[in-house]
Amino acid sequence: MLKHAPKTTSVTGGAADVPVDCKNCGAYQLCMSLWLKTGDSSLLERVVKKKQVFKRGELLYHMGQQVDYMYVIRGGSVKTSVSTEDGQVQVIGFHEEGELLGLNAIESRQYSCEARAMRVTSVCEVSMERFEELAGRDPAIQHEVLKIMSAEIRLSHELLLLLGKHNAEERLAIFLLRLSQQFARRNCSPTEFNLSMSRSDIGNHLGVAEETVCRILARFQDDGIISSECRHIKLNDMKRLQQIAHLRPIEQT
Amino acid sequence: MLKHAPKTTSVTGGAADVPVDCKNCGAYQLCMSLWLKTGDSSLLERVVKKKQVFKRGELLYHMGQQVDYMYVIRGGSVKTSVSTEDGQVQVIGFHEEGELLGLNAIESRQYSCEARAMRVTSVCEVSMERFEELAGRDPAIQHEVLKIMSAEIRLSHELLLLLGKHNAEERLAIFLLRLSQQFARRNCSPTEFNLSMSRSDIGNHLGVAEETVCRILARFQDDGIISSECRHIKLNDMKRLQQIAHLRPIEQT
DNA sequence: CGAGACATTGAGTGCGTTCAACCACTGTGG
DNA sequence: CCACAGTGGTTGAACGCACTCAATGTCTCG
């Protein structure tokens, strides 16, 4: 029952050493607008330095570090987090292939959070300096930046609502449903997938103890709502999961 | 001991009907860059429709509403919040004179949160349409927008850390210290001020019950750390407050 | 004056925590 | 090859923080 999954690359996870198709990349529009505006195909090469690889546990960047690059995840998984002076850490997001990191602090010139690879992860490093030169001249790129930052704010707000107004069970249900949507968006199965993050990371992200994550997942499994074996998750009853996620726990505001 | 403060306008709070000096406005740079670039003083008048007034409890805008205006607070207090479909509300920020609201959703064309006046509040309404026309031509304005959105993201991250990793006592201490800084920035006393929000709003914002807010403030008062009479707060011992706020409650990550 | 919002305080409870032990599996070094 | 330490996951027991429920007081507003 407690068999740990072998370390071979999972089917749904996507191998880190297989470069993703640019057309399916989350930054495709951004990259193409660089390309098309200039008509100079070598420009993309100069701005985008490809194939930087980070091993499991390595930092892409840390809080306060000067912003030199932004990163597009080609394959792998990254978690972002903020921390207090005394070392408390809050995981604010999990990121998979196609996502763009490092733009949320574009104004302050310092990364406002840290990013760490959860497994072997390959990225496109994009020179921030060059990028900003282009962005200054091209409103379309500016607009892409706004789009990304808006999305970041929206996500933060969702997480705030989760941390402030939901109990542990609801948090887990919401988390699973969001993961499901995320996988669906990447054309993976929305009901069966492999988690790229540990129980500890999930607990930290959701503001509950690691043990509580285990217990609640076990309860969901006992109730037949999900099947969970280590990092392999199968959602059997989306409807009940949604009920748990949305049911008001306290009636009044 | 439970005397409620009379409803006369407080000294530190600033009367809502007295327009703030534009030079001290948080959006001064933004407004001036509109002004100076064009050299047309009537332009500002056309973009900024002045002196819209909202009464206590009135909505400036709600979630999902189409973005037509952004708002600069001239005087008064506003709370912003997000909510779930089933009516759960999470207050994400309190805003005073000089602050700019409504830019966090510039990309999606829909406000991503709601804004509600906590007392009589006068604002400058800024036409979003006109504003974007100008922003499209002027990189300096674009940069101001990025600056504001970056600040929004930074604030969200701070609140996430607070909700995810601190107990009720720490939350209150952190909240009071942040308020203190905020007042200092507006050239008001950092150790004695009037709260513009209710205990209920504070509790909601910090993710604790209203009663817990009362109890902890009472405890702080018993310990001589603060003096609290209704909405009038005096910080007597900033050092101990900072100890409470930063002291690690759990040692390991 | 009564209704309602806001604030305070007490009593009791429960959810999620901490502490602890244990299992399964991985990687390293003798 | 096996022993060992280390990581990640699971489960049980007990505690305590913050919650809910309830009552009461103070002030505002219509």
Short mmCIF file of N, CA, C and O in Angstrom, two decimals, chain A residues 3 16 23 31 58-59 71 78 86 97 100 115 127 143 157 201 210 212 216 227 248:
data_model
loop_
_atom_site.label_atom_id
_atom_site.label_comp_id
_atom_site.label_asym_id
_atom_site.label_seq_id
_atom_site.Cartn_x
_atom_site.Cartn_y
_atom_site.Cartn_z
N LYS A 3 3.81 1.45 -1.40
CA LYS A 3 4.86 1.36 -2.43
C LYS A 3 5.18 2.73 -3.02
O LYS A 3 4.30 3.41 -3.53
N ALA A 16 12.20 15.91 -18.50
CA ALA A 16 12.83 17.22 -18.46
C ALA A 16 13.78 17.43 -19.63
O ALA A 16 14.01 18.56 -20.05
N LYS A 23 5.54 25.91 -30.02
CA LYS A 23 4.16 26.33 -30.31
C LYS A 23 3.25 26.10 -29.12
O LYS A 23 2.25 26.78 -28.95
N CYS A 31 7.44 35.29 -27.37
CA CYS A 31 8.60 35.02 -28.20
C CYS A 31 8.32 35.41 -29.66
O CYS A 31 9.14 36.04 -30.31
N GLU A 58 17.76 22.80 -6.78
CA GLU A 58 18.57 23.98 -7.08
C GLU A 58 17.72 25.23 -7.25
O GLU A 58 16.58 25.16 -7.71
N LEU A 59 18.30 26.36 -6.89
CA LEU A 59 17.62 27.64 -7.01
C LEU A 59 17.77 28.22 -8.40
O LEU A 59 18.89 28.31 -8.92
N TYR A 71 12.67 33.42 -16.87
CA TYR A 71 12.82 32.02 -17.24
C TYR A 71 11.52 31.45 -17.79
O TYR A 71 10.46 31.65 -17.22
N VAL A 78 8.83 23.64 -11.03
CA VAL A 78 9.45 24.65 -10.18
C VAL A 78 8.45 25.11 -9.13
O VAL A 78 7.26 25.24 -9.42
N ASP A 86 13.15 35.52 9.49
CA ASP A 86 13.53 34.44 10.40
C ASP A 86 13.35 33.06 9.78
O ASP A 86 13.31 32.07 10.49
N GLU A 97 5.87 23.08 -17.24
CA GLU A 97 6.41 23.50 -18.54
C GLU A 97 5.49 24.52 -19.22
O GLU A 97 4.27 24.45 -19.12
N LEU A 100 6.08 31.09 -17.39
CA LEU A 100 7.12 32.10 -17.40
C LEU A 100 7.34 32.63 -15.98
O LEU A 100 6.39 33.02 -15.31
N ALA A 115 12.66 30.90 -6.59
CA ALA A 115 12.17 29.81 -7.44
C ALA A 115 13.15 28.65 -7.32
O ALA A 115 14.36 28.83 -7.44
N SER A 127 17.32 37.17 -21.41
CA SER A 127 18.00 38.35 -20.89
C SER A 127 17.00 39.47 -20.63
O SER A 127 16.31 39.93 -21.53
N HIS A 143 2.08 44.74 -23.37
CA HIS A 143 0.77 44.19 -23.02
C HIS A 143 0.88 42.77 -22.50
O HIS A 143 0.17 42.37 -21.59
N HIS A 157 -4.73 36.40 -5.23
CA HIS A 157 -6.02 36.64 -4.60
C HIS A 157 -6.74 35.33 -4.31
O HIS A 157 -7.35 35.17 -3.25
N ASP A 201 5.47 20.06 0.65
CA ASP A 201 5.27 21.26 -0.17
C ASP A 201 3.79 21.61 -0.28
O ASP A 201 3.41 22.78 -0.21
N GLU A 210 1.94 18.89 7.12
CA GLU A 210 2.15 17.76 6.22
C GLU A 210 1.26 16.59 6.61
O GLU A 210 0.63 15.94 5.76
N THR A 212 -1.54 16.57 8.13
CA THR A 212 -2.94 16.84 7.82
C THR A 212 -3.23 16.54 6.34
O THR A 212 -4.29 16.00 6.01
N ILE A 216 -6.06 13.82 5.27
CA ILE A 216 -7.23 14.18 4.47
C ILE A 216 -7.26 13.42 3.15
O ILE A 216 -8.30 12.97 2.70
N SER A 227 -8.24 8.15 -5.66
CA SER A 227 -7.28 7.10 -5.37
C SER A 227 -5.92 7.76 -5.30
O SER A 227 -5.56 8.51 -6.21
N ARG A 248 -20.34 26.02 1.61
CA ARG A 248 -20.01 27.02 2.61
C ARG A 248 -19.87 26.39 3.99
O ARG A 248 -20.75 25.67 4.46
#
